[in-house]
Coordinates of C-alpha atoms and ligand atoms in Angstrom, one line a residue:
M12 CA -5.7 26.7 5.0
R13 CA -8.6 24.5 6.2
K14 CA -10.9 26.6 8.4
S15 CA -11.8 25.2 11.8
T16 CA -15.1 23.3 11.4
T17 CA -17.1 20.9 13.5
F18 CA -17.4 18.5 10.6
S19 CA -14.4 16.3 11.0
F20 CA -16.4 13.7 13.0
L21 CA -18.7 13.2 10.1
S22 CA -16.3 13.8 7.2
P23 CA -14.8 10.9 5.3
F24 CA -11.2 9.9 6.1
V25 CA -10.6 11.2 9.6
N26 CA -12.3 10.6 12.9
N27 CA -10.6 12.8 15.4
P28 CA -12.4 15.6 17.2
H29 CA -9.1 17.1 18.3
L30 CA -8.3 18.1 14.7
D31 CA -11.0 20.8 14.7
S32 CA -9.3 22.8 17.4
M33 CA -5.9 22.9 15.7
K34 CA -5.1 26.2 14.0
E35 CA -2.8 24.4 11.6
D36 CA -1.7 20.8 11.0
I37 CA 2.0 20.0 10.5
L38 CA 2.4 16.7 8.6
Y39 CA 5.9 16.3 10.0
H40 CA 7.1 13.3 8.1
F41 CA 5.9 14.8 4.7
N42 CA 7.2 18.2 5.7
L43 CA 3.9 19.7 4.7
N44 CA 1.9 22.3 6.7
T45 CA -1.7 23.4 6.3
G46 CA -0.7 26.8 7.5
T47 CA 1.7 27.5 4.6
L48 CA 0.3 25.3 1.7
N49 CA -3.2 25.4 0.2
F50 CA -4.1 21.7 0.4
P51 CA -7.3 21.9 -1.6
A52 CA -5.5 23.7 -4.5
K53 CA -2.5 21.3 -4.4
F54 CA -4.2 18.0 -3.8
G55 CA -8.0 18.5 -4.2
D56 CA -8.2 16.7 -7.5
V57 CA -6.6 13.5 -6.3
K58 CA -8.7 10.4 -7.1
F59 CA -6.1 7.6 -6.9
V60 CA -3.4 7.1 -4.3
C61 CA -0.7 4.4 -5.0
V62 CA 1.6 3.6 -2.1
G63 CA 4.7 1.3 -2.1
G64 CA 7.7 0.7 0.0
S65 CA 10.5 2.1 -2.1
P66 CA 10.9 5.9 -2.9
W67 CA 12.6 4.9 -6.2
R68 CA 9.8 2.6 -7.2
M69 CA 7.1 5.2 -6.5
K70 CA 9.0 7.7 -8.6
S71 CA 9.2 5.2 -11.4
F72 CA 5.4 4.5 -11.0
A73 CA 4.7 8.3 -11.3
E74 CA 6.7 8.4 -14.6
Y75 CA 5.0 5.2 -15.8
I76 CA 1.4 6.4 -15.0
A77 CA 2.2 9.8 -16.6
G78 CA 3.0 8.0 -19.9
E79 CA -0.1 5.7 -19.6
L80 CA -2.4 8.7 -19.0
G81 CA -0.8 10.7 -21.8
L82 CA 0.3 13.3 -19.3
A83 CA 4.0 12.8 -19.8
V84 CA 6.0 15.9 -21.0
P85 CA 9.3 15.0 -22.8
N86 CA 12.2 15.3 -20.4
A87 CA 9.8 16.3 -17.6
E88 CA 11.1 15.7 -14.1
Y89 CA 8.4 14.8 -11.5
P90 CA 9.4 16.8 -8.4
N91 CA 9.3 15.0 -5.1
I92 CA 6.7 17.0 -3.1
C93 CA 8.4 15.9 0.1
E94 CA 11.9 16.5 -1.1
S95 CA 13.0 18.4 2.0
T96 CA 12.6 15.3 4.1
D97 CA 14.0 11.8 3.4
R98 CA 11.3 10.0 5.4
Y99 CA 8.9 9.5 2.5
A100 CA 8.7 10.5 -1.2
M101 CA 5.5 11.8 -2.9
Y102 CA 4.8 12.5 -6.6
K103 CA 1.6 13.8 -8.2
V104 CA 0.6 13.2 -11.8
G105 CA -2.8 14.6 -12.5
P106 CA -5.3 12.8 -10.3
V107 CA -2.7 10.2 -9.2
L108 CA -0.6 10.5 -6.0
S109 CA 2.3 8.1 -5.7
V110 CA 3.8 7.9 -2.2
S111 CA 6.5 5.7 -0.6
H112 CA 5.9 4.1 2.8
G113 CA 9.1 2.3 3.8
M114 CA 9.2 -1.2 5.3
G115 CA 7.0 -2.6 8.0
I116 CA 3.9 -1.7 9.9
P117 CA 5.2 1.3 12.0
S118 CA 6.6 3.0 8.9
I119 CA 3.4 2.7 6.7
S120 CA 1.2 3.5 9.7
I121 CA 2.9 6.9 10.3
M122 CA 2.7 7.6 6.6
L123 CA -1.0 6.7 6.4
H124 CA -2.0 8.9 9.3
E125 CA -0.5 11.9 7.5
L126 CA -1.8 10.8 4.1
I127 CA -5.3 10.4 5.4
K128 CA -5.2 13.9 7.0
L129 CA -3.8 15.2 3.7
L130 CA -6.8 13.9 1.8
Y131 CA -9.1 15.4 4.5
H132 CA -7.5 18.8 4.5
A133 CA -7.5 18.8 0.7
R134 CA -11.3 17.9 0.7
C135 CA -10.7 15.1 -1.7
T136 CA -13.7 12.8 -2.6
D137 CA -14.1 9.4 -4.2
V138 CA -10.5 8.3 -3.5
T139 CA -9.2 4.8 -4.3
I140 CA -6.0 3.7 -2.6
V141 CA -3.8 0.8 -3.6
R142 CA -0.6 -0.7 -2.1
L143 CA 1.7 -1.9 -4.8
G144 CA 4.3 -4.2 -3.3
T145 CA 6.5 -7.3 -3.3
S146 CA 6.0 -10.5 -1.3
G147 CA 7.1 -14.1 -0.8
G148 CA 4.7 -16.5 -2.4
I149 CA 3.4 -19.8 -1.1
G150 CA 2.7 -22.5 -3.7
L151 CA 2.7 -19.9 -6.6
H152 CA 5.1 -19.4 -9.5
P153 CA 7.4 -16.5 -8.8
G154 CA 6.2 -13.4 -10.6
T155 CA 2.5 -14.2 -9.8
V156 CA 0.5 -11.1 -8.8
V157 CA -1.6 -11.6 -5.7
I158 CA -4.6 -9.2 -5.1
T159 CA -5.3 -9.5 -1.4
K160 CA -8.6 -10.9 -0.3
Q161 CA -7.9 -10.3 3.4
P162 CA -4.7 -9.6 5.3
M163 CA -4.1 -12.0 8.2
D164 CA -1.7 -11.8 11.1
A165 CA 1.1 -14.4 11.7
T166 CA -1.4 -16.6 13.5
F167 CA -3.7 -16.6 10.5
L168 CA -6.3 -14.3 12.0
P169 CA -7.8 -11.6 9.8
R170 CA -7.1 -8.8 12.2
F171 CA -4.7 -6.0 13.1
E172 CA -3.9 -5.6 16.8
Q173 CA -2.4 -2.4 18.2
V174 CA -1.8 -1.3 21.8
I175 CA -3.4 2.1 22.4
L176 CA -3.1 3.7 25.9
G177 CA -1.8 0.4 27.2
K178 CA -4.8 -1.7 25.9
S179 CA -5.0 -4.0 23.0
V180 CA -7.3 -2.7 20.2
V181 CA -8.2 -5.2 17.4
R182 CA -9.2 -3.8 14.1
S183 CA -10.7 -5.5 11.0
T184 CA -8.6 -5.9 7.9
E185 CA -11.4 -6.2 5.5
L186 CA -10.7 -4.8 2.0
D187 CA -13.0 -3.8 -0.8
G188 CA -14.1 -7.0 -2.5
D189 CA -15.5 -5.3 -5.6
L190 CA -12.2 -3.4 -6.1
A191 CA -10.3 -6.7 -5.8
E192 CA -12.5 -8.3 -8.5
E193 CA -12.1 -5.3 -10.8
L194 CA -8.3 -5.6 -10.4
L195 CA -8.5 -9.3 -11.2
Q196 CA -10.4 -8.4 -14.4
C197 CA -7.5 -6.0 -15.3
G198 CA -5.1 -8.9 -14.9
K199 CA -7.3 -10.9 -17.3
D200 CA -7.5 -8.0 -19.8
L201 CA -3.7 -7.7 -19.8
A202 CA -3.0 -11.5 -19.9
E203 CA 0.7 -10.8 -19.4
F204 CA 1.2 -12.6 -16.1
D205 CA -0.7 -14.8 -13.6
T206 CA -3.0 -12.8 -11.2
V207 CA -4.9 -14.4 -8.3
I208 CA -7.0 -13.2 -5.4
A209 CA -5.9 -14.8 -2.1
N210 CA -5.2 -14.1 1.6
T211 CA -2.0 -12.3 2.5
M212 CA -0.1 -12.9 5.7
C213 CA 1.4 -9.7 7.2
T214 CA 4.4 -10.2 9.5
L215 CA 6.5 -8.0 11.8
D216 CA 9.8 -9.3 10.4
F217 CA 11.3 -10.6 7.2
Y218 CA 13.4 -13.4 8.7
E219 CA 12.1 -15.3 11.7
G220 CA 8.7 -13.6 11.4
Q221 CA 8.3 -15.2 7.9
A222 CA 9.8 -18.6 8.9
R223 CA 13.1 -18.1 7.1
L224 CA 16.0 -20.3 7.8
D225 CA 18.6 -17.7 6.7
G226 CA 18.4 -14.9 9.3
A227 CA 21.0 -14.1 11.9
F228 CA 19.1 -16.3 14.4
C229 CA 17.0 -19.4 13.9
S230 CA 15.7 -21.9 16.4
Y231 CA 13.5 -24.1 14.2
T232 CA 14.1 -26.8 11.6
E233 CA 13.3 -26.9 7.8
E234 CA 10.4 -29.3 8.8
D235 CA 9.0 -26.7 11.3
K236 CA 9.2 -24.0 8.6
Q237 CA 7.4 -26.2 6.1
N238 CA 4.7 -27.1 8.6
Y239 CA 4.1 -23.5 9.3
L240 CA 3.9 -22.5 5.6
A241 CA 1.5 -25.4 5.0
K242 CA -0.8 -24.1 7.8
A243 CA -0.7 -20.7 6.2
Y244 CA -1.6 -22.3 2.8
A245 CA -4.5 -24.1 4.5
A246 CA -5.8 -20.7 5.8
G247 CA -5.9 -19.5 2.2
V248 CA -2.6 -17.5 2.4
R249 CA -0.7 -17.3 -0.8
N250 CA 1.8 -14.5 -0.1
I251 CA 3.6 -12.9 2.8
E252 CA 4.6 -9.3 3.2
M253 CA 4.9 -6.7 6.0
E254 CA 2.3 -3.9 5.6
S255 CA -1.1 -5.1 4.4
S256 CA -2.8 -5.6 7.8
V257 CA -2.4 -2.0 9.1
F258 CA -3.0 -0.6 5.6
A259 CA -6.3 -2.5 5.4
A260 CA -7.3 -1.5 8.9
M261 CA -6.6 2.2 8.5
C262 CA -8.2 2.4 5.1
K263 CA -11.3 0.8 6.5
L264 CA -11.5 3.3 9.4
S265 CA -11.1 6.0 6.8
N266 CA -13.8 4.7 4.4
L267 CA -11.2 4.6 1.7
R268 CA -11.7 2.1 -1.2
A269 CA -8.6 0.0 -0.8
A270 CA -6.6 -2.8 -2.3
V271 CA -3.3 -4.6 -1.9
V272 CA -1.5 -5.8 -5.1
C273 CA 1.8 -7.6 -4.5
V274 CA 4.0 -9.6 -6.8
T275 CA 5.6 -12.8 -5.4
L276 CA 9.4 -12.7 -5.8
L277 CA 10.0 -16.4 -4.9
D278 CA 8.1 -19.5 -3.7
R279 CA 8.8 -19.8 0.0
Q280 CA 8.2 -23.5 0.0
K281 CA 11.2 -23.8 -2.2
G282 CA 13.6 -21.4 -0.5
D283 CA 14.3 -18.2 1.4
Q284 CA 17.0 -16.3 -0.5
L285 CA 16.1 -13.9 -3.3
S286 CA 18.5 -15.5 -5.8
S287 CA 16.8 -14.5 -9.1
S288 CA 18.8 -12.0 -11.2
H289 CA 18.3 -8.3 -10.7
D290 CA 16.6 -8.0 -14.1
V291 CA 14.1 -10.8 -13.3
L292 CA 13.3 -9.2 -9.9
H293 CA 13.0 -5.8 -11.5
S294 CA 10.6 -7.1 -14.2
Y295 CA 8.5 -8.8 -11.5
Q296 CA 8.3 -5.6 -9.5
Q297 CA 6.8 -3.8 -12.5
R298 CA 3.8 -6.1 -12.6
P299 CA 1.7 -4.5 -9.8
Q300 CA 2.4 -1.1 -11.5
I301 CA 1.3 -2.4 -14.9
L302 CA -1.9 -3.9 -13.4
V303 CA -2.8 -0.8 -11.4
G304 CA -1.8 1.5 -14.2
H305 CA -4.3 -0.4 -16.5
Y306 CA -7.0 -0.1 -13.8
I307 CA -6.6 3.7 -13.4
K308 CA -6.6 4.2 -17.1
K309 CA -9.7 2.2 -17.5
K310 CA -11.5 4.0 -14.7
L311 CA -10.5 7.5 -16.0
N312 CA -11.6 6.6 -19.6
A313 CA -14.9 5.3 -18.3
S314 CA -15.5 8.5 -16.3
K315 CA -14.7 10.6 -19.4
K316 CA -17.4 8.7 -21.3
S317 CA -20.1 9.0 -18.7
Ligands
R2B18 C1 7.8 -6.6 1.1 O1 9.1 -6.4 0.9 C2 9.7 -5.7 2.0 C3 10.7 -6.6 2.7 O2 11.8 -6.9 1.8 C4 8.5 -5.4 2.9 O3 8.3 -4.0 3.0 C5 7.4 -6.0 2.3 O4 6.2 -5.9 2.7
URA19 N1 8.9 -9.2 0.9 C1 8.6 -9.9 2.0 O1 8.1 -9.4 3.0 N2 8.9 -11.3 2.0 C2 9.5 -11.9 0.9 O2 9.7 -13.1 1.0 C3 9.7 -11.1 -0.2 C4 9.4 -9.8 -0.2

């Protein structure tokens, strides 16, 4: 258990003086408790955290990275560390933690509060965190991987706004530019699919929030939709998803080196429905995993040599 200290204000990750006076911390949505689990022993060696929407995809990423890092044991099952809750799934493979976050800002925000505290309680250092996801592209071939330069809100402003105690608080969505460039280089090393750096629009909804014409409600025309997407394109936006802004804002507050890597499943200027075959969509979804797997392997090999 982490002893009560007065360090949390200065420590990396958290910035909450109230944590110091808590005898134990219950990470409710992970079903983990600092009173009953030795966090430094369980998680202290974590250096890379990969997060993504779907529990199934994050299990498959854990299996993939185990193979890439030569840590795979034949027929090994990677246990879900949060198996007694169905809110999120978490897998650990050596120094890599793979965690699901569900869909949308509220879901990823709850997960990140608990994940950031987990890293703090475990006394982790030098952690890099990447969101691996899917998105709708603007003016890109489907299957292109977009490394986010900066997340923008639905009015094309690079910010995340949240109401706290009844007041609007605006936070920066700046990500680590060097990490984005390193990931772009990994895309070039692999040369398997197109990879670009661009702005990402983060919305509160998949349908009207992303200017789709195929939701249950729609009060605008195809022309209105195209004009909106053209404005996004002019603001440097090349893909649209639903978590990057709060992810960037919370990682920045935590001093975590963070990146967002999302594949585009379709070109939104050409349509709204995800009509590609299951196999095509599945192979697209593996691209962020392949790119980030390559990055992690490269970093770990470099640290072994130095
Ligand atoms: C991408 O895909 C999901 C919606 O289908 C959402 O979580 C996102 O950001
Ligand atoms: N995820 C999104 O948020 N939008 C899309 O168009 C596709 C995936």
